[in-house]
Short mmCIF file of C-alpha atoms in Angstrom, two decimals:
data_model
loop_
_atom_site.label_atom_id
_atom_site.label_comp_id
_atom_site.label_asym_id
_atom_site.label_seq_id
_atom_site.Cartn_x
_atom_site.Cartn_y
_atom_site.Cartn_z
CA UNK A 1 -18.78 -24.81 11.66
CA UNK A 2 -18.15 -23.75 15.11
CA UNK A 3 -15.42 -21.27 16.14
CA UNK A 4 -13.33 -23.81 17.82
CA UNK A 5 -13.62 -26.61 15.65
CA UNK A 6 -12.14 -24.06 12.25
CA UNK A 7 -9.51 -23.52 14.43
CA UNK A 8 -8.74 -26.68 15.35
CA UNK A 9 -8.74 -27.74 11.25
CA UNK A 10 -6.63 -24.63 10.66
CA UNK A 11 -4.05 -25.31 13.22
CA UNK A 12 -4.19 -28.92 12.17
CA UNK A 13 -2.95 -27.98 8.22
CA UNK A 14 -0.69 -25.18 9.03
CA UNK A 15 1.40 -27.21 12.24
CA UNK A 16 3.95 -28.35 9.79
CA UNK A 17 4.85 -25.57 8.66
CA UNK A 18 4.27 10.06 27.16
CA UNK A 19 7.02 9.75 30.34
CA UNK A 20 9.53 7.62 29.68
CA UNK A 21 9.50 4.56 32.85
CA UNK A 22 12.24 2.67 31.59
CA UNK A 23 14.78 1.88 29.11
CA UNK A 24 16.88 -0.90 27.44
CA UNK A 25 20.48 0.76 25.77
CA UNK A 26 20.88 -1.12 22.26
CA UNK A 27 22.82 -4.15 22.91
CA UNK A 28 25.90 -4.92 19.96
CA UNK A 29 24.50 -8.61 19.83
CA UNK A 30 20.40 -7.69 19.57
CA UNK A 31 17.82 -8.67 17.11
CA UNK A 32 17.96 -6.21 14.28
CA UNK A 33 14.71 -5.65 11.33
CA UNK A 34 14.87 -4.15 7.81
CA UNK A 35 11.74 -2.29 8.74
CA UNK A 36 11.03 -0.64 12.12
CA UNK A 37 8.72 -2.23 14.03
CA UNK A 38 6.92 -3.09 17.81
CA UNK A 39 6.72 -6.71 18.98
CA UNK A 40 5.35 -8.03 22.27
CA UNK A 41 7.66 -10.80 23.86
CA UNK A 42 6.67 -12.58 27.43
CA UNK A 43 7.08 -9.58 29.55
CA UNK A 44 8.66 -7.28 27.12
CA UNK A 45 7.55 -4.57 24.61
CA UNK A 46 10.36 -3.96 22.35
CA UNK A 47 11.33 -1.37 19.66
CA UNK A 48 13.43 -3.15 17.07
CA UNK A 49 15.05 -1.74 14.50
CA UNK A 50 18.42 -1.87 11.59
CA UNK A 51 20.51 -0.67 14.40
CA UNK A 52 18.86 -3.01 16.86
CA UNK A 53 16.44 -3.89 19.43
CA UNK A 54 15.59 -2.04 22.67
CA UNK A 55 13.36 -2.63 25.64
CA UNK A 56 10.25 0.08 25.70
CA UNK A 57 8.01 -1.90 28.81
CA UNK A 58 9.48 -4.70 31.05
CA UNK A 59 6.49 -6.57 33.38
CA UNK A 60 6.89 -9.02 35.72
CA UNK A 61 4.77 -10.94 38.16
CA UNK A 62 4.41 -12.66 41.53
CA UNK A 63 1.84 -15.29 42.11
CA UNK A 64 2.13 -17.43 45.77
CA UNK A 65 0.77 -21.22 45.58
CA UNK A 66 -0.15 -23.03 48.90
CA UNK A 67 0.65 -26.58 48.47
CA UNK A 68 -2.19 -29.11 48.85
CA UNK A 69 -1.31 -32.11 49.36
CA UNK A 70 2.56 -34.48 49.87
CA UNK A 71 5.55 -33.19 52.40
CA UNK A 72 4.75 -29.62 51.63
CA UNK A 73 1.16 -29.47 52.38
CA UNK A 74 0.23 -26.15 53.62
CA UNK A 75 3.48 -24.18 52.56
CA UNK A 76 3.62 -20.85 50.27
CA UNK A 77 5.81 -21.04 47.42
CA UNK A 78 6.23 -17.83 45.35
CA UNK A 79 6.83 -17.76 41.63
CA UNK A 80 7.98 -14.40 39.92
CA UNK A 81 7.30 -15.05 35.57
CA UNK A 82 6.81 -12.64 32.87
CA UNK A 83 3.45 -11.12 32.13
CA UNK A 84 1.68 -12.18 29.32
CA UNK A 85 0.80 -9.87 27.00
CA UNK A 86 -0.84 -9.65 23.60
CA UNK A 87 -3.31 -7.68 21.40
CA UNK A 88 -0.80 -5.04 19.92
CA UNK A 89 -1.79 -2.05 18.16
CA UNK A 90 0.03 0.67 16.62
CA UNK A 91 0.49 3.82 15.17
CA UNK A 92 2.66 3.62 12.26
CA UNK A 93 3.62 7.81 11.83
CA UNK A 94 3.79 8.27 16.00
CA UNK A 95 5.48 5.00 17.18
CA UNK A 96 2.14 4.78 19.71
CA UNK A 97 1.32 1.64 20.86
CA UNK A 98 -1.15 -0.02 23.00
CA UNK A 99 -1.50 -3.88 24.43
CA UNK A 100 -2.87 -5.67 27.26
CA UNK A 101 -1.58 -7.39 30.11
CA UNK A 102 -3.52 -10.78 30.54
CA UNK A 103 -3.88 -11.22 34.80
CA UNK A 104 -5.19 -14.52 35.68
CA UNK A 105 -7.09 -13.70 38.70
CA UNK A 106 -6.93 -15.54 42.13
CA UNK A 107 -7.88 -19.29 42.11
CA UNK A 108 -8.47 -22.07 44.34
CA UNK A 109 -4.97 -21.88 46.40
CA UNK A 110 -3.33 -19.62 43.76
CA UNK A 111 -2.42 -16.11 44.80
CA UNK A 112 -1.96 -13.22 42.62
CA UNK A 113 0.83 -11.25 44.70
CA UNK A 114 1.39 -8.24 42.33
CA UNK A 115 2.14 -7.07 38.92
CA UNK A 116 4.80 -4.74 38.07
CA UNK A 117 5.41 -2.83 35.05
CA UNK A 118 8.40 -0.99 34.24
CA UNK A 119 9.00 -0.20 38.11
CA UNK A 120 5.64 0.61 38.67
CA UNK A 121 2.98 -1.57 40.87
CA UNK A 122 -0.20 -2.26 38.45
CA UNK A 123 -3.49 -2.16 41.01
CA UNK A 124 -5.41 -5.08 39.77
CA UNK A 125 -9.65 -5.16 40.72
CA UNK A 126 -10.68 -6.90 43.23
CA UNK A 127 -13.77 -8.48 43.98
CA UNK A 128 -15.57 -7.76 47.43
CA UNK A 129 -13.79 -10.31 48.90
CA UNK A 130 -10.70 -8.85 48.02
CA UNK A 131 -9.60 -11.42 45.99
CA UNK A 132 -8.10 -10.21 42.24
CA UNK A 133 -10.53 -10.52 39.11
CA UNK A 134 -8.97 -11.89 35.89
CA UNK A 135 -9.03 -9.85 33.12
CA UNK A 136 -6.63 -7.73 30.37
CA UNK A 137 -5.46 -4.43 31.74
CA UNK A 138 -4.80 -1.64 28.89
CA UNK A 139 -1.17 -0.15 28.79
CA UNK A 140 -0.58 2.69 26.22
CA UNK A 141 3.03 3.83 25.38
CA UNK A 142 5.44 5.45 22.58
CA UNK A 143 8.90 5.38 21.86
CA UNK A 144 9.63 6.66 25.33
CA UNK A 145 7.74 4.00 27.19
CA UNK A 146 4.93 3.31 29.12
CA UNK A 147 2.19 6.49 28.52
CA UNK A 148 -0.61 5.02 30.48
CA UNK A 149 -2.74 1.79 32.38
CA UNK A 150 -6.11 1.19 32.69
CA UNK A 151 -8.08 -1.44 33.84
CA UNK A 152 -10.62 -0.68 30.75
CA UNK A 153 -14.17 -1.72 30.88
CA UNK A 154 -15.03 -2.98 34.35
CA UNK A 155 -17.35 -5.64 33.33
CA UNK A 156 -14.68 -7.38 31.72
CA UNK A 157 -13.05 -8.21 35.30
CA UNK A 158 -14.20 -11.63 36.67
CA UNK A 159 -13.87 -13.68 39.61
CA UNK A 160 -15.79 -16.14 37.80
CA UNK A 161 -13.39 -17.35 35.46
CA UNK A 162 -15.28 -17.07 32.14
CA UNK A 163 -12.84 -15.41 29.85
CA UNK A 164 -13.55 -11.86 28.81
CA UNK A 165 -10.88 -9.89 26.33
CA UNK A 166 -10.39 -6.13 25.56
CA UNK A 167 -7.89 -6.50 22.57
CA UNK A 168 -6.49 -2.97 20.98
CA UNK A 169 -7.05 -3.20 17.10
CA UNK A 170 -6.12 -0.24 15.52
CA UNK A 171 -5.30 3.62 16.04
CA UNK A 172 -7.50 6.45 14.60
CA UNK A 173 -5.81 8.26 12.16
CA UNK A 174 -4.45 11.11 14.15
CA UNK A 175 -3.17 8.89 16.94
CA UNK A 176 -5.48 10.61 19.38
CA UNK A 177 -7.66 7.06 20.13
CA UNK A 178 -7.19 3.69 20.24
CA UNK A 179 -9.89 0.99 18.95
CA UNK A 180 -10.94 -1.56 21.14
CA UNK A 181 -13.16 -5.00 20.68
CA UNK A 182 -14.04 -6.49 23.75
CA UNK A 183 -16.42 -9.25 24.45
CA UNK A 184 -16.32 -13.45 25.12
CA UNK A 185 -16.52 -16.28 23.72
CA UNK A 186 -20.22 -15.63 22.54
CA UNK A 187 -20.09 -11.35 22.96
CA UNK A 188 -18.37 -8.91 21.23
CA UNK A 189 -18.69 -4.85 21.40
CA UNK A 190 -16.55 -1.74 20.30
CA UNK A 191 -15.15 0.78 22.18
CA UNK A 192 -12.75 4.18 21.93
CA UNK A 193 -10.34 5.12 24.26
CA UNK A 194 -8.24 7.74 24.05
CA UNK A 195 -4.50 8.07 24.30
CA UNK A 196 -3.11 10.24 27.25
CA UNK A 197 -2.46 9.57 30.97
CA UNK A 198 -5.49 8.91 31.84
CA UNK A 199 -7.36 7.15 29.22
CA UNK A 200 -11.42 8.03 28.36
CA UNK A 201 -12.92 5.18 26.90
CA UNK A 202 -16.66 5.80 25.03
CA UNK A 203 -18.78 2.63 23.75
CA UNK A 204 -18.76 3.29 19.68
CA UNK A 205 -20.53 -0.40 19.10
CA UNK A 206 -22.98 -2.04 21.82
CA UNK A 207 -23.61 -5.96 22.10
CA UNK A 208 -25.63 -7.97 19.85
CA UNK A 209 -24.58 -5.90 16.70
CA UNK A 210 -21.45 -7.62 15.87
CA UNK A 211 -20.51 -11.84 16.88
CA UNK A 212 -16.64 -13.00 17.79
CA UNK A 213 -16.26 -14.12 14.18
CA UNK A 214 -16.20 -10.62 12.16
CA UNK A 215 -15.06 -6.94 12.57
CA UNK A 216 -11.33 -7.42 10.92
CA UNK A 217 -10.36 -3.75 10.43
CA UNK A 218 -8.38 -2.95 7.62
CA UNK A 219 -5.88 0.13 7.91
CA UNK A 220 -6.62 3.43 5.92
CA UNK A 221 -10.64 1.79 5.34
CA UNK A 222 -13.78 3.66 6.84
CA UNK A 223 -15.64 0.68 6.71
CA UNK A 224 -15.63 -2.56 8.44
CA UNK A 225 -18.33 -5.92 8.39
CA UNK A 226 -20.99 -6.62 10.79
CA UNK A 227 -21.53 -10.37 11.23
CA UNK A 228 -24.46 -11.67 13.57
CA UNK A 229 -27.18 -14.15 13.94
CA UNK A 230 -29.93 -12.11 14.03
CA UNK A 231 -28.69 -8.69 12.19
CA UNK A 232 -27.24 -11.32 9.20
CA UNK A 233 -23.87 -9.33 7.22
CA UNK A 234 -23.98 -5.27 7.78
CA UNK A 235 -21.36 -2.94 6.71
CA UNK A 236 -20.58 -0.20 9.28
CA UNK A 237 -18.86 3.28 8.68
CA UNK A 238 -16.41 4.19 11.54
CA UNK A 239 -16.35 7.55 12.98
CA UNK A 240 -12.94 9.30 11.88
CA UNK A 241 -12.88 10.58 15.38
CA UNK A 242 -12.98 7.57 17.54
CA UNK A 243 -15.41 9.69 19.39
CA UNK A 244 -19.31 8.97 17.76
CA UNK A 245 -20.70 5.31 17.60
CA UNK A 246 -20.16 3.51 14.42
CA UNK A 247 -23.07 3.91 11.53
CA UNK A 248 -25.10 0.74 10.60
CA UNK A 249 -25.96 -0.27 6.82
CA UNK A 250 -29.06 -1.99 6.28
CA UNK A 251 -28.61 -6.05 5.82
CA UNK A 252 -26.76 -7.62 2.74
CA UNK A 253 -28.48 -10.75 1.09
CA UNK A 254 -24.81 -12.69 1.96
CA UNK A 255 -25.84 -14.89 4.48
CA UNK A 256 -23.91 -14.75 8.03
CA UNK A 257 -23.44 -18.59 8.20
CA UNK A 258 -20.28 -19.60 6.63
CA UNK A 259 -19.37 -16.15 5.73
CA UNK A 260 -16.06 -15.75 7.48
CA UNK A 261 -12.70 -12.48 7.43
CA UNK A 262 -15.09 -10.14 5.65
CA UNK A 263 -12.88 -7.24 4.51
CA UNK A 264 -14.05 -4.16 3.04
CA UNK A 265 -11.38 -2.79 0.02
CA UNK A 266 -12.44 0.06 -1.60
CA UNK A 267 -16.09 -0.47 -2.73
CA UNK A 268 -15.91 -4.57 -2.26
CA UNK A 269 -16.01 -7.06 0.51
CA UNK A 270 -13.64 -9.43 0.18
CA UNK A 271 -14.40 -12.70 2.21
CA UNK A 272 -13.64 -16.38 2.61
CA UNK A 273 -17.02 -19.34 2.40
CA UNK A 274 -16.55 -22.36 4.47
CA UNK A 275 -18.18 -25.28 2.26
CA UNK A 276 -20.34 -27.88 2.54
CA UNK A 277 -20.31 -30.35 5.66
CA UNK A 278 -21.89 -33.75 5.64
CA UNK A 279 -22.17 -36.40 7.85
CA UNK A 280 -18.20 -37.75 6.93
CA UNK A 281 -17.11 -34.67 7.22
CA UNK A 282 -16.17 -32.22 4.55
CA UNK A 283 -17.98 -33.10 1.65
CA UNK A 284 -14.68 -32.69 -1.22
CA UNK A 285 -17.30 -31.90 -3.75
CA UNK A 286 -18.29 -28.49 -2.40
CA UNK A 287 -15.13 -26.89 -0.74
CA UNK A 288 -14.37 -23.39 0.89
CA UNK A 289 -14.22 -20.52 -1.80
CA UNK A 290 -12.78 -17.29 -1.89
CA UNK A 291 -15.13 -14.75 -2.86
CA UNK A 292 -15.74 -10.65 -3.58
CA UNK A 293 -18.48 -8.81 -3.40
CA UNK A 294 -19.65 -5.17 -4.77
CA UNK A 295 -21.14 -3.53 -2.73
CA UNK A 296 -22.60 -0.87 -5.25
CA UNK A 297 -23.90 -3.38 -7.06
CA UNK A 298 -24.44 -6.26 -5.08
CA UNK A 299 -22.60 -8.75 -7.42
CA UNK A 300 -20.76 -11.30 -6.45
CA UNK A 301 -17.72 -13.64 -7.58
CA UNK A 302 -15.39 -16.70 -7.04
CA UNK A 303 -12.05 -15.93 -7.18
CA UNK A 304 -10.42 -18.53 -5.36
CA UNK A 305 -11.51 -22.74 -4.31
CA UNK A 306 -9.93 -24.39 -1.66
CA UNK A 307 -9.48 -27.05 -2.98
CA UNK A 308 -10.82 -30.60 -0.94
CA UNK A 309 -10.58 -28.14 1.96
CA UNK A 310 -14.47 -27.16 3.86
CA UNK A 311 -12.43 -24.68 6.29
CA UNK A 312 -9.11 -22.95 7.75
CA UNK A 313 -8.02 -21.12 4.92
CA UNK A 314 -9.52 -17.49 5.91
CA UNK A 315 -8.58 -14.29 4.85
CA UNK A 316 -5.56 -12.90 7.24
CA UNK A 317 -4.40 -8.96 6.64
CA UNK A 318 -5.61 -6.73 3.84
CA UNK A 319 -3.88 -3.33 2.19
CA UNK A 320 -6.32 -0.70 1.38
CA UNK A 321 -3.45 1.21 -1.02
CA UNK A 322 -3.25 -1.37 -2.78
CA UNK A 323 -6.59 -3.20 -3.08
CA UNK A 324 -4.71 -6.90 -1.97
CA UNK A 325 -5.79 -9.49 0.32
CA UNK A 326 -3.47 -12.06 2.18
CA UNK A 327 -4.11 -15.93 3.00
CA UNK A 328 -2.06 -19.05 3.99
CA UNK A 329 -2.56 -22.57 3.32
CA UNK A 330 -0.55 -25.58 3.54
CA UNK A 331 0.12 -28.56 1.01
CA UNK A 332 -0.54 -30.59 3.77
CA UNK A 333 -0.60 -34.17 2.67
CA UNK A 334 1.97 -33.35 -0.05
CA UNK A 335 4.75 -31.05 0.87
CA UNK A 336 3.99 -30.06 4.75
CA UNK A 337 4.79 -26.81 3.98
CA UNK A 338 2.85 -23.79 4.40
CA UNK A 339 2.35 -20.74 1.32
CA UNK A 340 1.64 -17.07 1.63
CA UNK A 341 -0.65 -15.85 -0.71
CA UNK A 342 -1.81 -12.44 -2.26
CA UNK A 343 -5.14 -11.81 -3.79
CA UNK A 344 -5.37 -8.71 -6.26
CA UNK A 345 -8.79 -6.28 -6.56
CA UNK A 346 -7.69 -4.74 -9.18
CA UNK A 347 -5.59 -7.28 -11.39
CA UNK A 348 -8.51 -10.18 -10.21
CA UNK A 349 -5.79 -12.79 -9.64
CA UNK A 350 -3.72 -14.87 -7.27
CA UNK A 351 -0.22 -14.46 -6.50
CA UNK A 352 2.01 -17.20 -4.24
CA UNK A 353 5.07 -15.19 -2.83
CA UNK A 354 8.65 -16.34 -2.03
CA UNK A 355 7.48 -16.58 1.93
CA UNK A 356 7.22 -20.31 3.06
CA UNK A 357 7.01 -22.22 6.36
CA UNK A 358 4.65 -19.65 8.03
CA UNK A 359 1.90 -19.99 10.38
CA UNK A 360 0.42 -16.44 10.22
CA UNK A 361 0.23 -12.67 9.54
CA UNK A 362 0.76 -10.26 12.23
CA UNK A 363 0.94 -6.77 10.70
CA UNK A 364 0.77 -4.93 7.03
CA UNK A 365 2.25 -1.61 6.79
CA UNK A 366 0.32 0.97 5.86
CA UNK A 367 1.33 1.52 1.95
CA UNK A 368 1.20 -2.29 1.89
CA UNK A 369 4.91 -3.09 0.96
CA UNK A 370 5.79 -5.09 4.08
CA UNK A 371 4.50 -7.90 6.19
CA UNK A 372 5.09 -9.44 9.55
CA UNK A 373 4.54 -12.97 9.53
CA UNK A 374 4.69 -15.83 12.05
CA UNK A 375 6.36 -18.87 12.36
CA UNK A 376 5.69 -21.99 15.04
CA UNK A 377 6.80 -20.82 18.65
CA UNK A 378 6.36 -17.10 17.92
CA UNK A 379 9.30 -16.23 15.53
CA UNK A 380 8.46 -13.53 13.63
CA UNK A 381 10.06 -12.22 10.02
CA UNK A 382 9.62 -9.20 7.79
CA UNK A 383 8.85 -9.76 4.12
CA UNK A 384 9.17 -7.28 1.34
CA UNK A 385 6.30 -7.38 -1.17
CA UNK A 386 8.39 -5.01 -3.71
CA UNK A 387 11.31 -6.89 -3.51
CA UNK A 388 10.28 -10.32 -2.16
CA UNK A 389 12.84 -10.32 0.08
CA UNK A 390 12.19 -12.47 3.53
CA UNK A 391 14.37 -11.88 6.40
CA UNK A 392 13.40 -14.05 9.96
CA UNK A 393 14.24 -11.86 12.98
CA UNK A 394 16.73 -14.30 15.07
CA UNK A 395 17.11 -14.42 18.66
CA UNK A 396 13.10 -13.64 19.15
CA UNK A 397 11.00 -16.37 20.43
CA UNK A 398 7.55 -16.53 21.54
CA UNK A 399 6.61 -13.31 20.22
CA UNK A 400 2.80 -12.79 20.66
CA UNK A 401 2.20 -10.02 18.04
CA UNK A 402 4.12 -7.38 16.51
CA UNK A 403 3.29 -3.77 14.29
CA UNK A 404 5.06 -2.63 11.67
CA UNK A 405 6.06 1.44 11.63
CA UNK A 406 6.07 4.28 9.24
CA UNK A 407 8.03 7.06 11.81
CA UNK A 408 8.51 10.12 9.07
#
């Protein structure tokens, strides 16, 4: 099933449901969390905590449109909006973080006039025309603020409008690097940049190893799963570092097709089977599966059905302590209403939990006691696995992704 049409099914079933550059002073009437945590609101990165929420990056900018046509044809209106940004990573001990800063480059009679983050002017690639590219620009920070910017990978600036990404997964261990997957629609590759003012970046995974559909990390595992049309299912071994390329294992007999949020727990992969498709559509008789497979011994097992269902009900965070995996799915045609869901290695068995009317999973923390989960139009809430208590952060909207932190 194509990329675009599982989405489309899975949005369909759950719709229902460094130098410090600035800083924010706690305001009496913020946004408060049980757990501390990083979320990225339209032009904000924000620190939020029990005592309160504070600004850690503000970005803003200016884009001038010529009109075309009617009574105003030829004039220059400027617009000043929030950036956009997404792709949040972070490291739980440090507070570190690292984003991007989406930049729609310059089209037809729109302008990009600047960017500005946190007081500073952002210098955006041009193209020899000196027109700006579109692309994501890499900010790194900490609890101070803003650390670093880089434009990243310079092949993923375009004047040509096909849509490129560089999208910060995950922190070594240390803090020292930051993970990166860039790629398109039909590319994907790895790379390793390290955390500083001024940010080295060293390719760890070329092209063609790894498609758009695979490579979900898992915090605290070496391992992660290699998922292409002509290198089939692979399991690579990361290099602690950040600073070596990853190492390739030769080819499972799991075939690629179908095979979708492969997780590697412990000495399993964990993953989630699209079924069968026939000419109606989903044929009910063969649905999606949940399945596990060990990877010492090459067995593998059902766990879960999805039931009448041939797609959308992937695999969404995983906890290496504790050997659990995480989906959603919604009673669609009876209820409307979205469940949370917790799949046990160890105990080999499904657990609902008390956390309804979601839409997604942003962040586990690191011992895997707490989750940040999503909700339609970006609100975000923190739920306790231990306790399964479920508190929805008010007064956030439109939050694009958010990290949960450990600071000791």
């Amino acid at each position: 099933m194509p990329d675009i049409l599982r989405s489309t099914v899975l949005t369909a079933l759950l719709a229902t449901s460094a130098t410090a550059w600035a800083e924010t002073p706690v305001s009496p009437k913020t946004t408060v969390s049980p757990a501390p945590l990083i979320a990225l609101a339209p032009g904000k990165v924000l620190y939020i905590d029990t005592e309160g929420s504070r600004t850690l990056a503000d970005c803003e900018q200016v884009r001038e449109h010529r009109m075309l046509g009617g009574p105003d044809k030829g004039k220059l209106f400027r617009e000043t909006e929030p950036c956009s940004l997404w792709f949040l990573a972070v490291h739980p001990p440090t507070g570190r973080w690292a984003m991007t800063v989406s930049i729609m480059g310059d089209i037809s009679s729109t302008r990009l006039v600047s960017v500005t983050l946190s007081g500073r002017k952002v210098d955006v690639p041009t193209d020899k025309a000196g027109r700006a590219k579109g692309g994501h620009m890499l900010v790194m920070g900490d609890l101070e603020g803003v650390v670093a910017i880089t434009p990243g990978v310079p092949a993923q600036w375009t004047s040509n409008h096909v849509q490129h990404s560089q999208r910060p997964e995950q922190f070594t261990a240390d803090g020292s690097r930051v993970l990166v997957a860039n790629g398109t629609v039909t590319t994907a590759d790895w790379w390793s940049w390290s955390f500083g003012p001024r940010p080295e970046g060293l390719h760890v995974l070329p092209t063609q190893v790894t498609d758009t559909a695979s490579n979900d990390l898992v915090l605290g595992e070496s391992r992660t799963v290699m998922r292409h049309e002509r290198g089939g299912v692979r399991v690579a071994t990361l290099d602690p570092t950040g600073t070596k390329p990853w190492k390739l294992g030769p080819p499972l007999k799991q075939k690629r097709k179908g095979l979708l949020s492969p997780m590697v727990l412990g000495d399993s992969m964990v993953f989630y089977r699209e079924g069968v498709f026939d000419e109606g559509g989903c044929d009910e008789s063969n649905p999606a599966t949940y399945r596990r497979l060990d990877l010492r011994t090459g067995q593998e097992k059902v766990w879960g059905t999805h039931d009448t269902y041939c797609s959308g009900g992937e695999l969404l965070e995983a906890s290496a302590r504790r050997k659990t995996a995480y989906f959603i799915q919604s009673n669609y045609f009876s209820t409307g209403v979205s469940k949370l869901y917790e799949y046990s290695l160890d105990r080999d068995e499904v657990r609902e939990l008390k956390a309804d009317g979601m839409e997604g999973v942003h962040d586990i923390s690191e011992d895997g006691r707490r989750l940040v989960l999503r909700a339609r139009g970006g609100v975000i809430g923190v739920y306790d696995n231990d306790t399964d208590e479920f508190a929805w952060l008010t007064g956030l909207e439109k939050v694009t992704d958010a990290g949960l932190l450990d600071l000791r």
